[in-house]
Amino acid sequence: MATRKATAAIIATATCTGVGGFFFGLSFKDRDRFLVHAQLKDVLQPSSLAPPANSTAAVFDAGALREKNSMTSPSSSPSPTAVATVGPHRVSEIMAYGFPTTDYVRSRSDYVLAYDRKNRNALWVAEHLTAERLLDRTKVSRKLSAFQEDQSVHPYFRSTNEDYRASGFDRGHLAAAANHWVSQDSLDETFFLSNISPQVGVGFNRDAWNTLEKYSRDKAKSNRSVFVMTGPLYLPSLEQDGKHYVKYQVIGPNSVAVPTHFFKALLCQSATGEFHMECFVMPNKPIGSTIRVTDFYVPRDMIERAAGFLLFEGLPRSALKTMNGRKV
């Protein structure tokens, strides 16, 4: 086990070089016994930007929901392609603590995402989990769901099933299918390819990532509710020439990007109303079965700096009691 001094040095190095350098600098054997504990630094600043202007009924008005929830997160101009597919009430529940970005937002019946048209992946996917909404529904069946193109995305920027064919990668969910058994429609919507990323199958999507998804549901069952943010990352690695490069594979005729890592952030509200946050980054590669999900704890600002947006910015700092199990 690394000493406190060595741990502090590793965290400092990770902050300077980026999350990618941090993860690629540790072997799986090291990560198996290394647990990051770091307090969140105060990097949130009040917004000086005006909320988006009112838009038509066909446009998802994230600014209006932000104002409704008395949030102050920065926003950019709303995208004309940010299509609403569900009423504002459920969206306002899911996004109660802020939109990380407001361009190309898609709202489904039980989750919300922002789409990255360049990489043909989501930027982020937001969910709101409760024990009641996770109850098994006997009339809901995953066998009735099928992976399908997101028709709300322009054909130039969509991923398709053909992109994944013989690629060697699983079609990995960001909003997990098992989180949305509240109705067949909600389950089916998790199979839109805008909610899917290329993931290594054995050792990751079917194992470590699945374990993290189960961990998230367990948290929802033991808390009043859990707000989940999930997304891909494209992180730098140190090459033999001593320089850092961001390199990632693309697959299929539409050049769908294969993320190097994935993040998941859990904002848990306890039965007494206290808030606790846990943040994880996992590499998109086979991970040993003995590694605990908590071995992938990272400070929130590592995700934010790498992803380019803030997480749960609408939550007052005074309301957060713990970060990755440590008091803040």
Short mmCIF file of C-alpha atoms in Angstrom, two decimals:
data_model
loop_
_atom_site.label_atom_id
_atom_site.label_comp_id
_atom_site.label_asym_id
_atom_site.label_seq_id
_atom_site.Cartn_x
_atom_site.Cartn_y
_atom_site.Cartn_z
CA MET A 1 0.00 0.00 0.00
CA ALA A 2 1.35 3.37 -0.95
CA THR A 3 2.23 5.65 1.92
CA ARG A 4 0.28 8.89 2.43
CA LYS A 5 3.25 10.84 1.11
CA ALA A 6 3.49 8.71 -2.01
CA THR A 7 -0.28 8.88 -2.51
CA ALA A 8 -0.22 12.67 -2.32
CA ALA A 9 2.59 12.75 -4.87
CA ILE A 10 0.64 10.51 -7.26
CA ILE A 11 -2.49 12.69 -6.93
CA ALA A 12 -0.44 15.83 -7.53
CA THR A 13 1.11 14.28 -10.64
CA ALA A 14 -2.33 13.23 -11.88
CA THR A 15 -3.67 16.75 -11.43
CA CYS A 16 -0.81 18.19 -13.47
CA THR A 17 -0.70 15.62 -16.27
CA GLY A 18 -4.39 14.80 -16.54
CA VAL A 19 -6.42 11.75 -15.65
CA GLY A 20 -4.99 9.82 -18.58
CA GLY A 21 -1.43 10.12 -17.31
CA PHE A 22 -2.62 9.05 -13.88
CA PHE A 23 -4.29 5.86 -15.07
CA PHE A 24 -1.77 4.86 -17.66
CA GLY A 25 0.98 5.41 -15.10
CA LEU A 26 -0.39 2.68 -12.83
CA SER A 27 -0.34 -1.01 -13.66
CA PHE A 28 -3.43 -3.08 -12.99
CA LYS A 29 -1.55 -4.71 -10.13
CA ASP A 30 -0.90 -1.26 -8.65
CA ARG A 31 -4.51 -0.20 -9.17
CA ASP A 32 -5.70 -3.37 -7.49
CA ARG A 33 -4.35 -2.12 -4.20
CA PHE A 34 -4.43 1.65 -4.79
CA LEU A 35 -7.39 3.71 -3.56
CA VAL A 36 -7.50 7.44 -4.25
CA HIS A 37 -8.80 9.63 -1.42
CA ALA A 38 -8.79 13.33 -2.23
CA GLN A 39 -10.95 16.24 -1.19
CA LEU A 40 -12.69 18.14 -3.95
CA LYS A 41 -11.10 21.49 -4.71
CA ASP A 42 -13.33 24.49 -5.07
CA VAL A 43 -13.26 24.98 -8.84
CA LEU A 44 -16.88 26.05 -9.30
CA GLN A 45 -17.46 29.66 -10.21
CA PRO A 46 -20.76 31.58 -10.44
CA SER A 47 -22.02 32.00 -13.96
CA SER A 48 -21.87 35.37 -15.67
CA LEU A 49 -23.70 34.03 -18.73
CA ALA A 50 -27.37 34.63 -19.41
CA PRO A 51 -29.61 31.57 -19.68
CA PRO A 52 -30.75 30.52 -23.14
CA ALA A 53 -33.55 32.52 -24.68
CA ASN A 54 -37.04 31.05 -24.82
CA SER A 55 -37.46 28.66 -27.69
CA THR A 56 -40.19 26.88 -29.57
CA ALA A 57 -42.04 23.86 -28.23
CA ALA A 58 -39.93 21.60 -30.46
CA VAL A 59 -36.70 22.73 -28.81
CA PHE A 60 -35.55 21.41 -25.46
CA ASP A 61 -35.32 24.49 -23.21
CA ALA A 62 -32.65 23.56 -20.68
CA GLY A 63 -32.41 27.17 -19.55
CA ALA A 64 -36.04 27.23 -18.46
CA LEU A 65 -35.55 24.11 -16.36
CA ARG A 66 -32.41 25.59 -14.86
CA GLU A 67 -34.30 28.73 -13.86
CA LYS A 68 -37.14 26.64 -12.47
CA ASN A 69 -34.70 24.80 -10.22
CA SER A 70 -32.90 28.03 -9.20
CA MET A 71 -29.60 26.85 -10.64
CA THR A 72 -26.70 29.07 -11.68
CA SER A 73 -24.66 26.80 -13.95
CA PRO A 74 -23.22 28.38 -17.11
CA SER A 75 -25.06 27.76 -20.35
CA SER A 76 -24.41 28.19 -24.01
CA SER A 77 -26.90 29.08 -26.72
CA PRO A 78 -29.50 26.34 -27.15
CA SER A 79 -29.04 24.10 -30.14
CA PRO A 80 -31.80 24.06 -32.76
CA THR A 81 -31.44 20.28 -32.77
CA ALA A 82 -31.98 19.81 -29.02
CA VAL A 83 -35.27 17.96 -29.38
CA ALA A 84 -37.60 17.32 -26.47
CA THR A 85 -39.24 13.89 -26.30
CA VAL A 86 -40.71 14.07 -22.81
CA GLY A 87 -42.42 16.66 -20.62
CA PRO A 88 -40.38 18.93 -18.35
CA HIS A 89 -41.39 17.38 -15.02
CA ARG A 90 -39.31 14.19 -15.27
CA VAL A 91 -36.47 16.09 -16.93
CA SER A 92 -36.40 18.59 -14.09
CA GLU A 93 -36.11 15.70 -11.63
CA ILE A 94 -33.24 14.12 -13.52
CA MET A 95 -31.42 17.42 -14.08
CA ALA A 96 -32.18 18.93 -10.68
CA TYR A 97 -28.52 19.84 -10.08
CA GLY A 98 -27.55 21.21 -13.44
CA PHE A 99 -26.93 20.56 -17.12
CA PRO A 100 -23.20 20.03 -17.80
CA THR A 101 -23.79 21.38 -21.34
CA THR A 102 -26.89 22.46 -23.25
CA ASP A 103 -26.03 21.72 -26.90
CA TYR A 104 -27.62 18.71 -28.64
CA VAL A 105 -29.55 17.57 -25.60
CA ARG A 106 -31.91 14.60 -25.97
CA SER A 107 -34.47 13.91 -23.26
CA ARG A 108 -36.01 10.46 -23.00
CA SER A 109 -38.78 9.24 -20.76
CA ASP A 110 -36.31 8.28 -18.01
CA TYR A 111 -32.87 9.74 -18.86
CA VAL A 112 -31.27 12.77 -20.54
CA LEU A 113 -28.14 12.97 -22.69
CA ALA A 114 -26.06 15.42 -24.67
CA TYR A 115 -24.71 14.10 -27.96
CA ASP A 116 -21.22 14.53 -29.40
CA ARG A 117 -21.77 14.63 -33.17
CA LYS A 118 -18.04 14.50 -33.97
CA ASN A 119 -17.28 11.32 -32.04
CA ARG A 120 -20.74 9.70 -32.45
CA ASN A 121 -20.93 9.10 -28.70
CA ALA A 122 -22.80 10.86 -25.95
CA LEU A 123 -20.97 13.64 -24.11
CA TRP A 124 -22.81 12.77 -20.92
CA VAL A 125 -25.88 10.82 -19.84
CA ALA A 126 -27.91 11.75 -16.76
CA GLU A 127 -30.16 9.47 -14.70
CA HIS A 128 -32.17 9.75 -11.50
CA LEU A 129 -32.49 6.43 -9.67
CA THR A 130 -34.76 5.53 -6.77
CA ALA A 131 -35.57 2.20 -5.16
CA GLU A 132 -39.19 2.43 -6.32
CA ARG A 133 -38.24 3.03 -9.96
CA LEU A 134 -35.87 0.06 -9.89
CA LEU A 135 -38.58 -2.44 -8.96
CA ASP A 136 -38.82 -5.32 -11.43
CA ARG A 137 -41.78 -5.02 -13.79
CA THR A 138 -43.15 -8.36 -14.94
CA LYS A 139 -44.42 -6.92 -18.22
CA VAL A 140 -41.01 -5.49 -19.15
CA SER A 141 -38.60 -7.65 -21.13
CA ARG A 142 -35.15 -6.89 -22.49
CA LYS A 143 -35.82 -9.48 -25.21
CA LEU A 144 -38.31 -7.02 -26.72
CA SER A 145 -35.67 -4.27 -27.00
CA ALA A 146 -33.36 -3.82 -29.98
CA PHE A 147 -30.39 -1.59 -30.70
CA GLN A 148 -31.51 1.12 -33.11
CA GLU A 149 -30.33 4.34 -34.68
CA ASP A 150 -31.36 7.58 -32.99
CA GLN A 151 -33.57 9.19 -35.60
CA SER A 152 -33.31 12.57 -33.86
CA VAL A 153 -29.62 12.73 -34.83
CA HIS A 154 -28.80 13.93 -38.35
CA PRO A 155 -27.75 10.99 -40.56
CA TYR A 156 -24.29 12.53 -41.03
CA PHE A 157 -23.59 12.20 -37.31
CA ARG A 158 -25.31 8.99 -36.27
CA SER A 159 -23.75 5.73 -35.26
CA THR A 160 -25.37 2.62 -36.73
CA ASN A 161 -25.42 -1.09 -35.99
CA GLU A 162 -23.22 -1.57 -39.04
CA ASP A 163 -20.46 0.40 -37.28
CA TYR A 164 -20.30 -2.25 -34.55
CA ARG A 165 -20.51 -5.27 -36.83
CA ALA A 166 -17.28 -7.35 -36.55
CA SER A 167 -15.62 -4.44 -34.71
CA GLY A 168 -14.59 -6.53 -31.71
CA PHE A 169 -16.43 -4.14 -29.35
CA ASP A 170 -19.67 -4.49 -27.42
CA ARG A 171 -22.46 -1.97 -27.77
CA GLY A 172 -22.07 -0.69 -24.22
CA HIS A 173 -24.85 1.22 -22.45
CA LEU A 174 -24.17 4.53 -20.74
CA ALA A 175 -27.63 4.75 -19.16
CA ALA A 176 -27.78 1.10 -18.11
CA ALA A 177 -30.74 -0.90 -19.42
CA ALA A 178 -31.30 -2.44 -15.97
CA ASN A 179 -31.79 1.06 -14.52
CA HIS A 180 -34.91 1.66 -16.61
CA TRP A 181 -37.33 -1.18 -16.13
CA VAL A 182 -40.04 1.26 -15.08
CA SER A 183 -41.71 0.66 -18.47
CA GLN A 184 -41.02 -1.10 -21.75
CA ASP A 185 -40.70 2.24 -23.53
CA SER A 186 -38.11 3.44 -21.01
CA LEU A 187 -36.14 0.24 -21.43
CA ASP A 188 -36.35 0.39 -25.22
CA GLU A 189 -35.00 3.96 -25.23
CA THR A 190 -31.77 2.83 -23.58
CA PHE A 191 -31.04 0.91 -26.79
CA PHE A 192 -30.85 4.06 -28.94
CA LEU A 193 -27.29 4.09 -30.27
CA SER A 194 -26.84 7.65 -29.02
CA ASN A 195 -26.77 6.03 -25.55
CA ILE A 196 -24.23 3.43 -26.66
CA SER A 197 -20.42 3.49 -26.82
CA PRO A 198 -17.91 0.92 -28.10
CA GLN A 199 -16.73 -0.99 -25.05
CA VAL A 200 -14.37 -3.89 -24.57
CA GLY A 201 -16.59 -6.89 -23.83
CA VAL A 202 -14.94 -9.48 -21.63
CA GLY A 203 -13.34 -7.90 -18.59
CA PHE A 204 -15.08 -4.54 -18.99
CA ASN A 205 -18.65 -4.13 -20.31
CA ARG A 206 -19.68 -7.60 -19.15
CA ASP A 207 -17.66 -7.46 -15.95
CA ALA A 208 -16.11 -4.40 -14.27
CA TRP A 209 -18.45 -1.83 -15.86
CA ASN A 210 -21.45 -4.04 -15.12
CA THR A 211 -20.28 -4.27 -11.51
CA LEU A 212 -20.16 -0.47 -11.30
CA GLU A 213 -23.70 -0.27 -12.71
CA LYS A 214 -24.91 -2.74 -10.07
CA TYR A 215 -23.10 -0.70 -7.43
CA SER A 216 -25.04 2.38 -8.59
CA ARG A 217 -28.35 0.54 -8.25
CA ASP A 218 -27.41 -0.70 -4.80
CA LYS A 219 -26.74 2.89 -3.80
CA ALA A 220 -30.20 3.88 -5.05
CA LYS A 221 -31.79 1.13 -2.96
CA SER A 222 -30.02 2.30 0.20
CA ASN A 223 -30.61 6.04 -0.31
CA ARG A 224 -33.55 8.31 -0.97
CA SER A 225 -32.31 8.79 -4.54
CA VAL A 226 -29.16 8.80 -6.65
CA PHE A 227 -28.32 11.20 -9.48
CA VAL A 228 -25.98 9.57 -12.00
CA MET A 229 -23.74 11.18 -14.63
CA THR A 230 -21.95 8.88 -17.06
CA GLY A 231 -19.86 9.46 -20.13
CA PRO A 232 -16.82 8.68 -22.28
CA LEU A 233 -13.36 10.18 -21.96
CA TYR A 234 -10.49 10.40 -24.43
CA LEU A 235 -7.39 10.65 -22.29
CA PRO A 236 -3.70 11.12 -23.07
CA SER A 237 -1.11 8.39 -22.72
CA LEU A 238 2.65 8.64 -22.42
CA GLU A 239 4.39 7.28 -25.52
CA GLN A 240 7.95 5.98 -25.92
CA ASP A 241 9.20 9.36 -27.13
CA GLY A 242 8.34 10.84 -23.75
CA LYS A 243 5.41 12.87 -25.07
CA HIS A 244 1.72 12.59 -24.30
CA TYR A 245 -0.75 11.85 -27.09
CA VAL A 246 -4.51 11.44 -27.24
CA LYS A 247 -5.06 8.37 -29.40
CA TYR A 248 -8.20 6.35 -29.89
CA GLN A 249 -9.54 3.89 -32.41
CA VAL A 250 -12.57 4.56 -34.63
CA ILE A 251 -14.86 1.85 -35.94
CA GLY A 252 -17.27 1.34 -38.81
CA PRO A 253 -18.17 3.39 -41.87
CA ASN A 254 -19.16 6.33 -39.64
CA SER A 255 -15.86 6.38 -37.71
CA VAL A 256 -17.41 5.97 -34.27
CA ALA A 257 -14.81 6.89 -31.65
CA VAL A 258 -13.74 4.25 -29.14
CA PRO A 259 -13.31 6.02 -25.78
CA THR A 260 -10.12 5.30 -23.84
CA HIS A 261 -11.96 5.59 -20.51
CA PHE A 262 -15.43 6.04 -19.05
CA PHE A 263 -16.54 8.05 -16.03
CA LYS A 264 -19.46 7.71 -13.68
CA ALA A 265 -20.39 10.17 -10.93
CA LEU A 266 -22.96 9.34 -8.25
CA LEU A 267 -24.68 12.02 -6.20
CA CYS A 268 -26.47 10.17 -3.41
CA GLN A 269 -29.15 11.79 -1.26
CA SER A 270 -29.57 9.90 1.99
CA ALA A 271 -32.82 9.29 3.83
CA THR A 272 -31.97 12.26 6.05
CA GLY A 273 -31.38 14.54 3.06
CA GLU A 274 -27.57 14.62 3.19
CA PHE A 275 -25.57 14.46 -0.04
CA HIS A 276 -22.63 12.16 -0.70
CA MET A 277 -20.70 11.98 -3.98
CA GLU A 278 -18.60 9.24 -5.53
CA CYS A 279 -16.64 9.64 -8.78
CA PHE A 280 -15.09 6.88 -10.87
CA VAL A 281 -12.97 6.59 -14.02
CA MET A 282 -12.37 3.17 -15.60
CA PRO A 283 -10.12 2.36 -18.58
CA ASN A 284 -11.85 0.77 -21.56
CA LYS A 285 -9.89 -2.45 -21.35
CA PRO A 286 -10.11 -5.78 -19.51
CA ILE A 287 -10.00 -5.28 -15.74
CA GLY A 288 -9.16 -7.99 -13.24
CA SER A 289 -12.05 -9.54 -11.38
CA THR A 290 -10.42 -8.92 -8.00
CA ILE A 291 -10.36 -5.15 -8.42
CA ARG A 292 -12.94 -3.23 -6.39
CA VAL A 293 -14.97 -0.42 -7.96
CA THR A 294 -13.70 1.89 -5.23
CA ASP A 295 -10.16 1.37 -6.56
CA PHE A 296 -11.28 3.64 -9.41
CA TYR A 297 -12.22 6.60 -7.23
CA VAL A 298 -10.99 9.94 -8.61
CA PRO A 299 -11.57 13.52 -7.44
CA ARG A 300 -14.49 15.18 -9.21
CA ASP A 301 -12.32 17.89 -10.74
CA MET A 302 -10.25 15.25 -12.60
CA ILE A 303 -13.37 14.24 -14.55
CA GLU A 304 -14.44 17.83 -15.07
CA ARG A 305 -11.05 18.94 -16.42
CA ALA A 306 -10.85 15.95 -18.76
CA ALA A 307 -14.46 16.12 -19.97
CA GLY A 308 -14.66 19.89 -20.30
CA PHE A 309 -17.77 20.47 -18.20
CA LEU A 310 -18.84 20.64 -14.55
CA LEU A 311 -20.83 17.98 -12.71
CA PHE A 312 -23.80 18.74 -10.44
CA GLU A 313 -22.88 22.40 -10.40
CA GLY A 314 -26.28 23.35 -9.01
CA LEU A 315 -25.60 21.61 -5.70
CA PRO A 316 -24.44 24.05 -3.00
CA ARG A 317 -21.04 23.04 -1.66
CA SER A 318 -22.31 23.28 1.89
CA ALA A 319 -24.76 20.45 1.14
CA LEU A 320 -22.05 17.92 0.20
CA LYS A 321 -21.01 15.87 3.22
CA THR A 322 -18.58 13.36 1.73
CA MET A 323 -16.55 12.84 -1.43
CA ASN A 324 -15.46 9.27 -2.17
CA GLY A 325 -16.15 8.34 1.44
CA ARG A 326 -14.16 11.24 2.94
CA LYS A 327 -15.62 14.26 4.68
CA VAL A 328 -15.39 17.52 2.78
#
